[in-house]
XYZ file of C-alpha atoms in Angstrom:
69
model
C 12.265 -41.539 -4.780
C 10.958 -38.290 -6.273
C 12.959 -35.582 -7.953
C 12.006 -31.988 -7.341
C 12.998 -29.508 -10.016
C 13.068 -25.820 -9.128
C 12.430 -23.351 -11.907
C 12.931 -19.610 -11.767
C 9.893 -17.563 -12.784
C 10.418 -15.905 -16.124
C 8.931 -12.550 -16.981
C 7.604 -11.987 -20.455
C 10.240 -10.285 -22.638
C 8.185 -7.071 -22.674
C 8.479 -6.770 -18.852
C 11.961 -8.170 -18.330
C 14.075 -5.411 -16.829
C 11.220 -2.902 -16.755
C 9.258 -4.302 -13.816
C 10.872 -1.866 -11.370
C 10.034 1.056 -13.624
C 6.457 -0.134 -13.924
C 5.956 -1.066 -10.262
C 7.929 1.778 -8.671
C 5.117 4.359 -8.821
C 2.595 1.815 -7.497
C 4.857 0.838 -4.593
C 5.373 4.508 -3.766
C 1.606 5.103 -3.792
C 1.053 2.163 -1.439
C 3.782 3.405 0.914
C 2.282 6.923 0.968
C -1.223 5.574 1.564
C -0.080 3.420 4.496
C 1.843 6.333 6.045
C -1.062 8.768 5.644
C -3.504 6.318 7.212
C -1.205 5.792 10.204
C -0.921 9.556 10.628
C -4.686 10.010 10.329
C -5.250 7.489 13.133
C -2.846 9.469 15.353
C -4.568 12.858 14.969
C -6.110 14.446 18.055
C -9.824 15.165 18.337
C -9.108 18.860 17.734
C -7.122 18.115 14.562
C -9.852 15.807 13.276
C -12.447 18.482 13.991
C -10.332 21.001 12.048
C -10.450 18.799 8.941
C -14.095 17.820 9.429
C -13.524 14.132 10.122
C -14.928 12.139 13.041
C -12.823 9.700 15.044
C -14.930 6.849 13.626
C -14.298 7.993 10.041
C -10.574 8.346 10.717
C -10.323 4.884 12.253
C -12.359 3.335 9.436
C -10.010 4.876 6.864
C -6.924 3.891 8.850
C -8.134 0.281 9.028
C -8.168 -0.104 5.241
C -5.332 -2.113 3.695
C -2.728 -0.017 1.869
C -3.700 -1.461 -1.499
C -7.323 -0.270 -1.254
C -8.097 3.321 -2.248
């Protein structure tokens, strides 16, 4: 019979307790980017024309994953 040992991941002491402070701004950026891309995909043709973006450009931008600029 095998024994399986589960270990908790350990952050380096320099990051322990500060990960939320370090990752918070990045998570917020990703959330904003995802929201803005969803909104861009929902714009009407008139709204897209007002901002100088074609439907194809808007859909291409909206299709990007949130982590890609």
